[in-house]
Short mmCIF file of C-alpha atoms in Angstrom, two decimals:
data_model
loop_
_atom_site.label_atom_id
_atom_site.label_comp_id
_atom_site.label_asym_id
_atom_site.label_seq_id
_atom_site.Cartn_x
_atom_site.Cartn_y
_atom_site.Cartn_z
CA UNK A 1 -4.81 34.00 20.61
CA UNK A 2 -6.91 34.32 23.73
CA UNK A 3 -4.80 35.62 26.56
CA UNK A 4 -5.15 35.03 30.25
CA UNK A 5 -5.99 38.06 32.29
CA UNK A 6 -3.81 39.23 35.11
CA UNK A 7 -4.50 41.67 37.85
CA UNK A 8 -3.43 44.05 38.97
CA UNK A 9 -1.80 45.48 35.84
CA UNK A 10 0.64 47.31 38.11
CA UNK A 11 1.61 46.91 41.75
CA UNK A 12 3.90 49.05 43.86
CA UNK A 13 5.01 47.90 47.33
CA UNK A 14 7.74 48.56 49.89
CA UNK A 15 10.68 46.24 50.30
CA UNK A 16 9.87 43.50 52.80
CA UNK A 17 6.16 43.43 51.99
CA UNK A 18 4.44 40.55 50.22
CA UNK A 19 3.26 40.86 46.62
CA UNK A 20 0.29 38.95 45.25
CA UNK A 21 -0.57 38.71 41.57
CA UNK A 22 -3.57 36.95 40.10
CA UNK A 23 -4.22 35.21 36.82
CA UNK A 24 -7.52 34.09 35.32
CA UNK A 25 -8.03 31.90 32.27
CA UNK A 26 -10.94 30.56 30.29
CA UNK A 27 -10.24 26.97 29.29
CA UNK A 28 -9.34 23.71 31.00
CA UNK A 29 -5.61 23.50 31.44
CA UNK A 30 -2.82 20.93 31.63
CA UNK A 31 -0.51 23.18 33.58
CA UNK A 32 0.01 26.83 34.46
CA UNK A 33 3.38 28.55 34.64
CA UNK A 34 4.70 31.86 35.94
CA UNK A 35 7.48 33.85 34.32
CA UNK A 36 9.42 36.99 35.22
CA UNK A 37 10.71 39.57 32.75
CA UNK A 38 13.29 42.15 33.74
CA UNK A 39 13.47 45.29 31.64
CA UNK A 40 15.21 44.68 28.32
CA UNK A 41 15.51 40.91 28.86
CA UNK A 42 13.67 37.77 27.89
CA UNK A 43 11.17 35.98 30.10
CA UNK A 44 12.51 33.63 32.76
CA UNK A 45 10.53 30.62 33.94
CA UNK A 46 9.79 30.66 37.67
CA UNK A 47 7.46 27.80 38.52
CA UNK A 48 5.04 25.29 36.96
CA UNK A 49 1.93 23.94 38.63
CA UNK A 50 -0.01 21.04 37.16
CA UNK A 51 -3.79 20.95 36.90
CA UNK A 52 -4.03 18.33 39.66
CA UNK A 53 -1.96 20.40 42.09
CA UNK A 54 -3.37 23.13 44.31
CA UNK A 55 -0.26 24.76 45.72
CA UNK A 56 3.45 24.84 45.04
CA UNK A 57 6.40 26.58 46.68
CA UNK A 58 9.81 27.59 45.41
CA UNK A 59 11.93 29.69 47.74
CA UNK A 60 10.02 32.93 48.39
CA UNK A 61 7.44 32.06 45.73
CA UNK A 62 4.10 30.43 46.43
CA UNK A 63 1.69 29.57 43.64
CA UNK A 64 -1.89 28.44 44.09
CA UNK A 65 -4.25 27.04 41.49
CA UNK A 66 -8.04 26.85 41.68
CA UNK A 67 -9.29 25.03 38.61
CA UNK A 68 -12.93 25.47 39.65
CA UNK A 69 -12.49 29.23 39.49
CA UNK A 70 -10.01 29.04 36.61
CA UNK A 71 -7.56 31.19 38.51
CA UNK A 72 -4.05 31.16 39.93
CA UNK A 73 -2.11 33.45 42.19
CA UNK A 74 1.59 34.13 42.66
CA UNK A 75 2.75 35.30 46.07
CA UNK A 76 6.24 36.71 46.54
CA UNK A 77 7.09 36.96 50.22
CA UNK A 78 9.54 39.42 51.81
CA UNK A 79 9.98 41.26 48.52
CA UNK A 80 13.29 42.84 47.50
CA UNK A 81 14.12 45.67 45.12
CA UNK A 82 15.56 43.03 42.79
CA UNK A 83 12.07 41.52 42.44
CA UNK A 84 11.04 44.57 40.40
CA UNK A 85 9.97 43.14 37.06
CA UNK A 86 6.94 42.14 35.00
CA UNK A 87 5.34 38.84 35.92
CA UNK A 88 3.38 36.73 33.44
CA UNK A 89 1.23 33.68 33.83
CA UNK A 90 1.04 31.20 30.95
CA UNK A 91 -1.16 28.17 30.62
CA UNK A 92 -1.34 25.09 28.44
CA UNK A 93 -4.83 23.97 27.54
CA UNK A 94 -6.50 22.40 24.53
CA UNK A 95 -3.94 24.21 22.39
CA UNK A 96 -0.89 22.54 23.87
CA UNK A 97 1.37 25.52 23.39
CA UNK A 98 1.42 28.16 26.11
CA UNK A 99 -0.93 31.14 26.12
CA UNK A 100 0.55 34.10 27.98
CA UNK A 101 -1.30 36.64 30.08
CA UNK A 102 -0.88 40.37 29.78
CA UNK A 103 1.42 40.65 32.79
CA UNK A 104 1.67 42.51 36.09
CA UNK A 105 4.33 45.19 36.50
CA UNK A 106 5.72 44.91 40.03
CA UNK A 107 7.75 47.73 41.53
CA UNK A 108 9.44 47.13 44.89
CA UNK A 109 10.55 50.37 46.51
CA UNK A 110 13.68 50.31 48.69
CA UNK B 1 25.34 25.90 29.53
CA UNK B 2 24.44 28.39 26.79
CA UNK B 3 20.88 29.61 26.71
CA UNK B 4 18.84 30.59 23.66
CA UNK B 5 20.94 32.87 21.50
CA UNK B 6 19.36 35.51 19.29
CA UNK B 7 20.98 37.84 16.82
CA UNK B 8 21.13 40.67 16.21
CA UNK B 9 20.20 42.27 19.57
CA UNK B 10 19.22 45.49 17.86
CA UNK B 11 18.27 46.22 14.27
CA UNK B 12 17.38 49.57 12.78
CA UNK B 13 16.45 49.62 9.12
CA UNK B 14 14.39 51.53 6.64
CA UNK B 15 10.92 50.64 5.54
CA UNK B 16 10.89 48.22 2.63
CA UNK B 17 14.12 46.47 3.55
CA UNK B 18 14.36 42.77 4.27
CA UNK B 19 14.99 41.85 7.90
CA UNK B 20 16.28 38.48 9.08
CA UNK B 21 16.28 37.52 12.73
CA UNK B 22 18.22 34.48 13.92
CA UNK B 23 17.85 32.06 16.78
CA UNK B 24 19.90 29.19 18.18
CA UNK B 25 17.82 27.10 20.61
CA UNK B 26 19.13 25.16 23.56
CA UNK B 27 20.64 21.86 22.46
CA UNK B 28 18.21 18.99 22.98
CA UNK B 29 15.11 21.15 22.96
CA UNK B 30 12.68 20.05 20.28
CA UNK B 31 10.16 22.92 20.42
CA UNK B 32 10.98 26.40 19.19
CA UNK B 33 8.77 29.48 19.40
CA UNK B 34 8.86 32.96 17.88
CA UNK B 35 7.07 35.78 19.75
CA UNK B 36 6.58 39.47 19.21
CA UNK B 37 6.19 41.87 22.14
CA UNK B 38 4.78 45.40 21.98
CA UNK B 39 3.28 47.71 24.57
CA UNK B 40 -0.06 47.72 22.78
CA UNK B 41 -0.49 44.01 22.08
CA UNK B 42 1.68 42.35 24.71
CA UNK B 43 3.38 39.05 23.93
CA UNK B 44 2.07 37.39 20.76
CA UNK B 45 2.99 33.92 19.53
CA UNK B 46 3.88 34.13 15.85
CA UNK B 47 4.83 30.54 15.02
CA UNK B 48 6.21 27.43 16.66
CA UNK B 49 8.06 24.34 15.50
CA UNK B 50 8.23 20.80 16.85
CA UNK B 51 11.19 18.76 15.67
CA UNK B 52 11.92 21.41 13.01
CA UNK B 53 8.38 21.19 11.57
CA UNK B 54 6.10 24.26 11.70
CA UNK B 55 3.04 23.34 13.76
CA UNK B 56 1.05 26.55 14.14
CA UNK B 57 1.72 29.70 12.14
CA UNK B 58 -1.69 31.28 12.74
CA UNK B 59 -0.04 34.14 14.60
CA UNK B 60 2.06 35.23 11.65
CA UNK B 61 0.55 38.61 10.81
CA UNK B 62 0.73 38.42 7.03
CA UNK B 63 2.61 37.01 4.08
CA UNK B 64 5.46 39.43 4.62
CA UNK B 65 6.52 37.23 7.55
CA UNK B 66 8.13 33.83 7.08
CA UNK B 67 10.00 31.48 9.40
CA UNK B 68 12.23 28.50 8.77
CA UNK B 69 13.96 25.89 10.85
CA UNK B 70 16.38 24.05 8.56
CA UNK B 71 17.87 22.02 11.42
CA UNK B 72 17.54 21.50 15.16
CA UNK B 73 20.05 24.20 16.03
CA UNK B 74 18.94 27.15 13.92
CA UNK B 75 15.84 29.13 13.01
CA UNK B 76 15.17 32.37 11.16
CA UNK B 77 12.30 34.82 11.08
CA UNK B 78 12.22 36.98 7.97
CA UNK B 79 10.19 40.10 7.23
CA UNK B 80 10.09 41.23 3.61
CA UNK B 81 9.28 44.01 2.98
CA UNK B 82 9.44 45.54 6.44
CA UNK B 83 7.02 48.26 7.60
CA UNK B 84 7.13 50.70 10.55
CA UNK B 85 4.34 48.77 12.30
CA UNK B 86 6.66 45.76 12.50
CA UNK B 87 8.74 47.63 15.08
CA UNK B 88 8.76 45.49 18.24
CA UNK B 89 10.91 43.18 20.31
CA UNK B 90 11.04 39.70 18.79
CA UNK B 91 11.78 36.77 21.09
CA UNK B 92 12.77 33.23 20.35
CA UNK B 93 12.18 30.54 22.98
CA UNK B 94 12.83 26.82 23.14
CA UNK B 95 11.58 23.99 25.32
CA UNK B 96 11.53 20.23 25.71
CA UNK B 97 7.87 20.16 24.63
CA UNK B 98 5.00 22.44 23.65
CA UNK B 99 3.64 22.77 27.18
CA UNK B 100 6.95 22.63 29.04
CA UNK B 101 8.85 25.57 30.55
CA UNK B 102 10.23 27.80 27.85
CA UNK B 103 13.68 29.34 27.80
CA UNK B 104 13.75 32.75 26.16
CA UNK B 105 16.52 34.57 24.39
CA UNK B 106 17.11 38.22 25.17
CA UNK B 107 15.26 39.28 22.04
CA UNK B 108 15.90 41.42 18.99
CA UNK B 109 14.73 45.00 19.28
CA UNK B 110 13.62 45.92 15.76
CA UNK B 111 12.99 49.47 14.63
CA UNK B 112 11.67 50.13 11.13
CA UNK B 113 11.99 53.76 10.11
#
């Protein structure tokens, strides 16, 4: 299945800094979602943004969606060591089931 | 509230053996998904069910793989015969609909020797 592309593949920052991850896709979408995966665990849903929304917040998370550029970004503010994980975008398009991106590995250094 | 439950958590077996992975979705969820995750290929959708009916099995790698969902609270993924290249982490996820947030189990780490 055609995956979304995420960049960067890996990101290393200091605790307290902001982390930004980007996701690009190739089809029209119904919604786009972000997930986190801690090492050795399953993915955990973080936030969903619909195609008619441009920005959404949840705690320290901010997601933007630009359907004209077919891209989304996830911003984690004031990062913590516990935010260290892989982050995946997933979108629902013409194939209603989700298509997952390749992920960004975030490391937050204490 | 119990999440998605997968068993076993780890499985090590020899090439050629039959492997059965099990999944109990969240009660009330009517979509169930099986994924495989490897370093090389990332997260791949193998098959998904809506209301216990297989909808898309185009991700199933070959005839050695089969999946069933006999009722709303149980699904299996079977590999027969298993091969070393099947080694991966297999995840089950469930949701209220195909494009709705998915809840993942903690996966089965499968090693075929």
